[in-house]
mmCIF file of C-alpha atoms in Angstrom:
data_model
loop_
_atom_site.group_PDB
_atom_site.id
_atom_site.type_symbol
_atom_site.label_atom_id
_atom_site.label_comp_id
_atom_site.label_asym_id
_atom_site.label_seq_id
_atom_site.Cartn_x
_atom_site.Cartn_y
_atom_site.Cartn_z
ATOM 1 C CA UNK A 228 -33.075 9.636 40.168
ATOM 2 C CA UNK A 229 -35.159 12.229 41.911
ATOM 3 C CA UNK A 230 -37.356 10.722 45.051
ATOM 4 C CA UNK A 231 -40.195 11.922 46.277
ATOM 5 C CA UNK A 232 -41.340 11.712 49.977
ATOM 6 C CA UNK A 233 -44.812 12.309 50.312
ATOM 7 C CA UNK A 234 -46.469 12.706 53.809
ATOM 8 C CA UNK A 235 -48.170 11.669 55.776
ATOM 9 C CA UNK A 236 -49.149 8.492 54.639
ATOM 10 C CA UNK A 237 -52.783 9.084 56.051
ATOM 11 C CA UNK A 238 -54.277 11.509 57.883
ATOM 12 C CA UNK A 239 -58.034 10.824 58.856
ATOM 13 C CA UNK A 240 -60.179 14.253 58.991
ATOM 14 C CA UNK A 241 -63.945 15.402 59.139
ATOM 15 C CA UNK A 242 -66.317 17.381 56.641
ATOM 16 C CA UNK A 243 -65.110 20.748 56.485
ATOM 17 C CA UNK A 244 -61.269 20.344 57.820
ATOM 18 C CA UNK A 245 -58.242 21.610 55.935
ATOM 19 C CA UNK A 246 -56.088 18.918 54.759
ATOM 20 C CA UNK A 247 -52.616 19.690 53.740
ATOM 21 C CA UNK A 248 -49.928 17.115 52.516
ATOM 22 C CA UNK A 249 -46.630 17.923 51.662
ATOM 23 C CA UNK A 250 -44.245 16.406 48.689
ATOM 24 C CA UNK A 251 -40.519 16.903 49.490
ATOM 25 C CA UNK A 252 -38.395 15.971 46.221
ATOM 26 C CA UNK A 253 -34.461 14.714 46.911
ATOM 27 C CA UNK A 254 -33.340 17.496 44.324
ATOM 28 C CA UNK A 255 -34.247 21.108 42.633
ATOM 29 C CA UNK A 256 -37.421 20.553 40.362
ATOM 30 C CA UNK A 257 -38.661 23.804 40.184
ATOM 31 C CA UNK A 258 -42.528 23.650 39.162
ATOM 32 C CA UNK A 259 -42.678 20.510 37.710
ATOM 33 C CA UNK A 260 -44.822 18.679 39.733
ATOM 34 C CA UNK A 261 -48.645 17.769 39.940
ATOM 35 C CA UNK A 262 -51.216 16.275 42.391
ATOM 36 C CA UNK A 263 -53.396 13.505 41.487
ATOM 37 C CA UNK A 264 -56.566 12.024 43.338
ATOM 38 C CA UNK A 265 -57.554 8.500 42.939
ATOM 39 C CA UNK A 266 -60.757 7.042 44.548
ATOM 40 C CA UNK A 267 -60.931 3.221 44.330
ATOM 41 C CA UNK A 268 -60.956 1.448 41.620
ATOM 42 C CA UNK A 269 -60.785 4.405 39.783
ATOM 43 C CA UNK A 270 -58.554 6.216 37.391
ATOM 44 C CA UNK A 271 -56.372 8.911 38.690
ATOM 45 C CA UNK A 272 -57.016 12.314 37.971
ATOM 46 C CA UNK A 273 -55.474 15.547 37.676
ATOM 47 C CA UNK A 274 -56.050 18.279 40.345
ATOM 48 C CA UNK A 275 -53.246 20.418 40.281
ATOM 49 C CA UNK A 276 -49.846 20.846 37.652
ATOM 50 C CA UNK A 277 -46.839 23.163 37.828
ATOM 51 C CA UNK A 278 -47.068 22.907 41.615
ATOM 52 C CA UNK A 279 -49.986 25.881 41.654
ATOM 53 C CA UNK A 280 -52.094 25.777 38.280
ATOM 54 C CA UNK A 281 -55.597 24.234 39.400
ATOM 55 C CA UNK A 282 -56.376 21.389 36.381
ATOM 56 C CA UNK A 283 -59.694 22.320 34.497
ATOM 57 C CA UNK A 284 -62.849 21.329 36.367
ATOM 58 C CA UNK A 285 -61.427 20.235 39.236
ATOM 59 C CA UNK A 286 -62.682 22.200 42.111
ATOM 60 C CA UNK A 287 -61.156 25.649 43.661
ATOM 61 C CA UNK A 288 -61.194 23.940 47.014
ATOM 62 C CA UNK A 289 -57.968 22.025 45.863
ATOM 63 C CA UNK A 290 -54.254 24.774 46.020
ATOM 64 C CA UNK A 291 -50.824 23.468 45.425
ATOM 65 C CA UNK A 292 -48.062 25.497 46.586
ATOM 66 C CA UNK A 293 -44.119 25.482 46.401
ATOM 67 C CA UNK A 294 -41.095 25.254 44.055
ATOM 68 C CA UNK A 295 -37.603 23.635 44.353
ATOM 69 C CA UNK A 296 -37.859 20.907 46.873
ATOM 70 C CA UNK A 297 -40.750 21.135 48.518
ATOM 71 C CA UNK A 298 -44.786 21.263 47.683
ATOM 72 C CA UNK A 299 -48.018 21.419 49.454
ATOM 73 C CA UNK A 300 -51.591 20.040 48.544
ATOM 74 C CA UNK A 301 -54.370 21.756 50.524
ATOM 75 C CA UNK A 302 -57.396 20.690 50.610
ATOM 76 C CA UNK A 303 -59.831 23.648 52.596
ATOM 77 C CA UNK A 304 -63.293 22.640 53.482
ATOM 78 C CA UNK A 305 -63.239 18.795 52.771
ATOM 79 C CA UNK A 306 -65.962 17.411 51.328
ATOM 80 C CA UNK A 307 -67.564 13.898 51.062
ATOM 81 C CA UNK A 308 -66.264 13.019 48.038
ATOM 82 C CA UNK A 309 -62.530 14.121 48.637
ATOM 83 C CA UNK A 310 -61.833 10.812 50.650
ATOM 84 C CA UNK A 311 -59.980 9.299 48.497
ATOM 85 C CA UNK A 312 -55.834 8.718 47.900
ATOM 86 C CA UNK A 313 -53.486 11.272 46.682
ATOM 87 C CA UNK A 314 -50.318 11.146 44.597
ATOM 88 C CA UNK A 315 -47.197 13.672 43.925
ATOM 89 C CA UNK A 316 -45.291 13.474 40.526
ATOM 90 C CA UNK A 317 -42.114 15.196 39.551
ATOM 91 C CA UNK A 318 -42.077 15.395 35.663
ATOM 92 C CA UNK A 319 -38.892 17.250 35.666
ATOM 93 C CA UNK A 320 -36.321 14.249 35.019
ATOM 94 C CA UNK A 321 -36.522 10.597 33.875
ATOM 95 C CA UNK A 322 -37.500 8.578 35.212
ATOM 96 C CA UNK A 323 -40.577 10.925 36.044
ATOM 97 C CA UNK A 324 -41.368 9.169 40.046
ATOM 98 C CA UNK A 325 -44.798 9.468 42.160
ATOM 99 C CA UNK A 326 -44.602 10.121 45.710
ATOM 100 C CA UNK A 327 -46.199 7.167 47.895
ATOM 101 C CA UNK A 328 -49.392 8.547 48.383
ATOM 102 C CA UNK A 329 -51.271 10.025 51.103
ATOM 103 C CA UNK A 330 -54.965 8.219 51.892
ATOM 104 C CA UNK A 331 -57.405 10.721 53.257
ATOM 105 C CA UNK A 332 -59.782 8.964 55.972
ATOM 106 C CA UNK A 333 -63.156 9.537 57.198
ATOM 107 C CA UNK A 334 -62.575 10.747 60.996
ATOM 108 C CA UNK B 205 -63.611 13.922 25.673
ATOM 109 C CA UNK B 206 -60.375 12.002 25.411
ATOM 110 C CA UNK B 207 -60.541 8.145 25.244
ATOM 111 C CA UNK B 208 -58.328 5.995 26.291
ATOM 112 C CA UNK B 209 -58.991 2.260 25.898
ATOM 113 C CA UNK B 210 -56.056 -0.421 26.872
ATOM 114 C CA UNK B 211 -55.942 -3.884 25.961
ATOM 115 C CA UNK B 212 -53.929 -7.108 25.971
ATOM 116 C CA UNK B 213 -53.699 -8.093 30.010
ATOM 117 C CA UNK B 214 -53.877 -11.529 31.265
ATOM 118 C CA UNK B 215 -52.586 -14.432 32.944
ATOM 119 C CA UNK B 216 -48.566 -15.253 32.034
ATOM 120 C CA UNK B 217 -45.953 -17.225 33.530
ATOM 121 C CA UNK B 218 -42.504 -15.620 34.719
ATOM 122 C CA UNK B 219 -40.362 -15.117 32.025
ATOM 123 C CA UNK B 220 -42.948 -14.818 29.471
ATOM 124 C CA UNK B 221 -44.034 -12.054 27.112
ATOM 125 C CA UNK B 222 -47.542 -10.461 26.766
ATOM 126 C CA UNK B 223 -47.985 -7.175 24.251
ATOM 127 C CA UNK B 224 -50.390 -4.107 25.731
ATOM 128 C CA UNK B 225 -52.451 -2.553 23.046
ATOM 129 C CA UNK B 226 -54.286 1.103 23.896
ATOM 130 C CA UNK B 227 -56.256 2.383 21.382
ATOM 131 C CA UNK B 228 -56.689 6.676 21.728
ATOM 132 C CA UNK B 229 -59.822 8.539 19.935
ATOM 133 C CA UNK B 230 -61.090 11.716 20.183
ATOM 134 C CA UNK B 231 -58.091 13.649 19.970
ATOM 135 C CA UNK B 232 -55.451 14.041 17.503
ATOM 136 C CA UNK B 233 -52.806 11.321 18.674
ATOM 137 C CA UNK B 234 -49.871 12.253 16.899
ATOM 138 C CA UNK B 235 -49.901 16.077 18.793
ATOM 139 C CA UNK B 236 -49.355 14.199 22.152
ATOM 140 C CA UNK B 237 -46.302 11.993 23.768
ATOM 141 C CA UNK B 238 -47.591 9.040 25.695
ATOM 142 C CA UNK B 239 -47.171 7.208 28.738
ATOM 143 C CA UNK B 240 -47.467 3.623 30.256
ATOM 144 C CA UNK B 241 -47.672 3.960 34.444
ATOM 145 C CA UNK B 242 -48.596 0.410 36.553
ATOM 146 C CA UNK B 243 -50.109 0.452 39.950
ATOM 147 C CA UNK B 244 -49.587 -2.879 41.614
ATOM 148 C CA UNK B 245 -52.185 -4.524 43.846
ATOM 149 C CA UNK B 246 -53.029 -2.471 47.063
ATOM 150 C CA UNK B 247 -50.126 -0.267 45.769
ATOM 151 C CA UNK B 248 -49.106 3.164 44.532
ATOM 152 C CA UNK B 249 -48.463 4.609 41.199
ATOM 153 C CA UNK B 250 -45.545 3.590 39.214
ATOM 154 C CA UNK B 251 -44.621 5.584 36.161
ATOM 155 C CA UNK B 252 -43.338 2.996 33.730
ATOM 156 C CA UNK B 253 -42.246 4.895 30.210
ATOM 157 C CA UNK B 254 -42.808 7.391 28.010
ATOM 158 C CA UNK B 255 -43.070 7.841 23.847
ATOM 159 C CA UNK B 256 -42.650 11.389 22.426
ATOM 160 C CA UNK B 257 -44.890 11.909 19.212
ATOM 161 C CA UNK B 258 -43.085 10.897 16.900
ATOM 162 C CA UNK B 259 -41.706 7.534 18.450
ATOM 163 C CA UNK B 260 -38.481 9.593 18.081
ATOM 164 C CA UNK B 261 -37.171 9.606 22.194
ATOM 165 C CA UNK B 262 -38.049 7.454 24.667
ATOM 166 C CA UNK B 263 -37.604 6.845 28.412
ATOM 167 C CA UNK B 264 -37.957 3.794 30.948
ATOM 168 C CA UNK B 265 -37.509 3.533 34.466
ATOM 169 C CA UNK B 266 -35.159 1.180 35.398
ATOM 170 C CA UNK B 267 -36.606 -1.887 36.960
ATOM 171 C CA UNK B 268 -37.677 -2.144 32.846
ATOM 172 C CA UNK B 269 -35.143 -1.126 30.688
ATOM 173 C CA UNK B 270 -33.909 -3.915 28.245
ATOM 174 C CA UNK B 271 -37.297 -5.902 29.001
ATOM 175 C CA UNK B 272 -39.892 -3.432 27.671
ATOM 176 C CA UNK B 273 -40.425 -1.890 24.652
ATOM 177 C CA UNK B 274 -42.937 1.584 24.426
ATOM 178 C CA UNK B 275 -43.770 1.956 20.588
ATOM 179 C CA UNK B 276 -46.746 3.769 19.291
ATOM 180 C CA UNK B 277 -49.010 3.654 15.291
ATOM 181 C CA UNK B 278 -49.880 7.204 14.458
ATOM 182 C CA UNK B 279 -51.687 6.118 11.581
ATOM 183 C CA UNK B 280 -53.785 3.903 13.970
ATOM 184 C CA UNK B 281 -53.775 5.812 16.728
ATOM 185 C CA UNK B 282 -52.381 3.073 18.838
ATOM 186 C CA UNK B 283 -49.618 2.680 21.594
ATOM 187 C CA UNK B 284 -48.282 -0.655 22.662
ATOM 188 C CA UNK B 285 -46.466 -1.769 25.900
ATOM 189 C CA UNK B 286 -44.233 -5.129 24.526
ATOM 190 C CA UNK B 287 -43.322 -6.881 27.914
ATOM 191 C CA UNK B 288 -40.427 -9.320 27.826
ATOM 192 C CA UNK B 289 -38.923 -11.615 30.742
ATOM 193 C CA UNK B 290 -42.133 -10.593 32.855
ATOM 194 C CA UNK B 291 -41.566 -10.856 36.544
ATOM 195 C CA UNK B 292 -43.639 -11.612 39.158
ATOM 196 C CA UNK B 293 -43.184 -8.404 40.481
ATOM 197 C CA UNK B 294 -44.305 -6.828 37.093
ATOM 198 C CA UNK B 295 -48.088 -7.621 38.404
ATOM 199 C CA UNK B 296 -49.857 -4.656 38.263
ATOM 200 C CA UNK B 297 -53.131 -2.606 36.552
ATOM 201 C CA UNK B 298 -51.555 -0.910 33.531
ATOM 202 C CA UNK B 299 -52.554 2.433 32.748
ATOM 203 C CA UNK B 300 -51.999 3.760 29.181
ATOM 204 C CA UNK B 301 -52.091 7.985 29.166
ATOM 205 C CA UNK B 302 -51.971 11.273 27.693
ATOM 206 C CA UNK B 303 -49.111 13.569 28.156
ATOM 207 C CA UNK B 304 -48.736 17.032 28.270
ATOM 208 C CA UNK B 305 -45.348 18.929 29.164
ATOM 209 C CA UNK B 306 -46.073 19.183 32.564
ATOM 210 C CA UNK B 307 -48.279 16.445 33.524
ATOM 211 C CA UNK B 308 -50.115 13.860 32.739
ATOM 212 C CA UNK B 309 -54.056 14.637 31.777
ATOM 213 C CA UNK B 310 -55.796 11.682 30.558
ATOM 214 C CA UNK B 311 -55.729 8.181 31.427
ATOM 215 C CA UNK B 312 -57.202 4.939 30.277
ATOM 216 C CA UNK B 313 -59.197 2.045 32.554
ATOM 217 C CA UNK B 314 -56.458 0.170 32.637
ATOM 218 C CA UNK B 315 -55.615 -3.722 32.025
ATOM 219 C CA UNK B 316 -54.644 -5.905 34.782
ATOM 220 C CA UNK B 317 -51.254 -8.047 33.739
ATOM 221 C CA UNK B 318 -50.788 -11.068 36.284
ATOM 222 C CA UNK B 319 -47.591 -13.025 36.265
ATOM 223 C CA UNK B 320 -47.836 -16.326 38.099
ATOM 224 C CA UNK B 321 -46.944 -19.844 37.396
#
């Protein structure tokens, strides 16, 4: 099974910081991997998939990078409503596995 | 837009059976393979299988195989979950979704399964 370490578990940040968090997977996956956000209570949703393609609608402050083993979410210029949780999954090989999520704090 | 709507959680004691129901609209159901992922109380995101669209492959992570069944009705547009020799530790908000090839796009509210004697 491929694992994915996701980190850090929470960082805690102001209005306006960059935010990056980092998805390391235990083998090659190439670009099969997306970013989710999840507020709570709510449904996930897509921000980013194959590692660097920014989902429809969500907004351009949001970049994935990376390939192989190892990914980054950045998020530049935080805003209000980016405090929320956010989630790594490989979809390269069964079983597909989330990272454990990072939980992005009001400083 | 897409809908999503899951049904079927509830209340069941360990070792019991309970059958999820998610009813998709407002897309053509039979283009898309579909997914079952469970998030646990207070927990993360745990994919849980997948149907391709046709019914003809599907895929389980472990902790399930031989006690869950993924199936889907393409002339009802409906996927099911069947849940056999639930565990306690099978607790968890049950999200139904949409697949593409490289992620996952659309997902439902989700239906809250509780095993507990």
């Amino acid at each position: 099974d491929i694992q994915m370490t996701q980190s850090p578990s929470s960082v805690s940040a102001s209005v306006g910081d960059r935010v990056t968090i980092t998805c390391r997977a235990s083998q090659g996956i190439s670009s099969w991997l997306a970013w989710y956000q999840q507020k709570p209570g709510k449904v996930p949703k897509v921000l980013i998939f194959s590692a660097s393609s920014l989902q429809t609608g969500a907004p351009p402050r949001f970049s994935g990078s990376g390939s192989g083993t190892d990914f980054t979410l950045t998020i530049s210029n935080l805003q209000p409503e980016d405090f929320a949780t956010y989630y790594c999954l490989q979809v390269k090989g069964f079983p597909w596995t989330f990272g454990q999520g990072t939980k992005v704090e009001i400083k | 837009d897409v809908q999503l709507v899951e049904s079927g959680g509830g209340l069941v004691q360990p070792g019991g059976s309970l059958r999820l129901s998610c009813v998709a609209s407002r897309f053509t159901f039979s283009d898309y393979g579909m997914s079952w992922v469970r998030q646990a109380p207070g927990k993360g995101l745990e994919w849980v299988a997948n149907i391709k669209q046709d019914g003809s492959e599907k895929y389980y992570v472990d902790s399930v195989k031989g006690r869950f069944t993924i199936s889907r009705d393409n002339a009802k547009n409906l996927l099911y979950l069947q849940m056999n020799s639930l565990r306690a530790e099978d607790t968890a908000v049950y999200y139904c979704a949409r697949l593409m090839p490289e992620k996952i796009d659309y997902w439902g509210q989700g239906t809250l399964v509780t095993v507990s004697s």
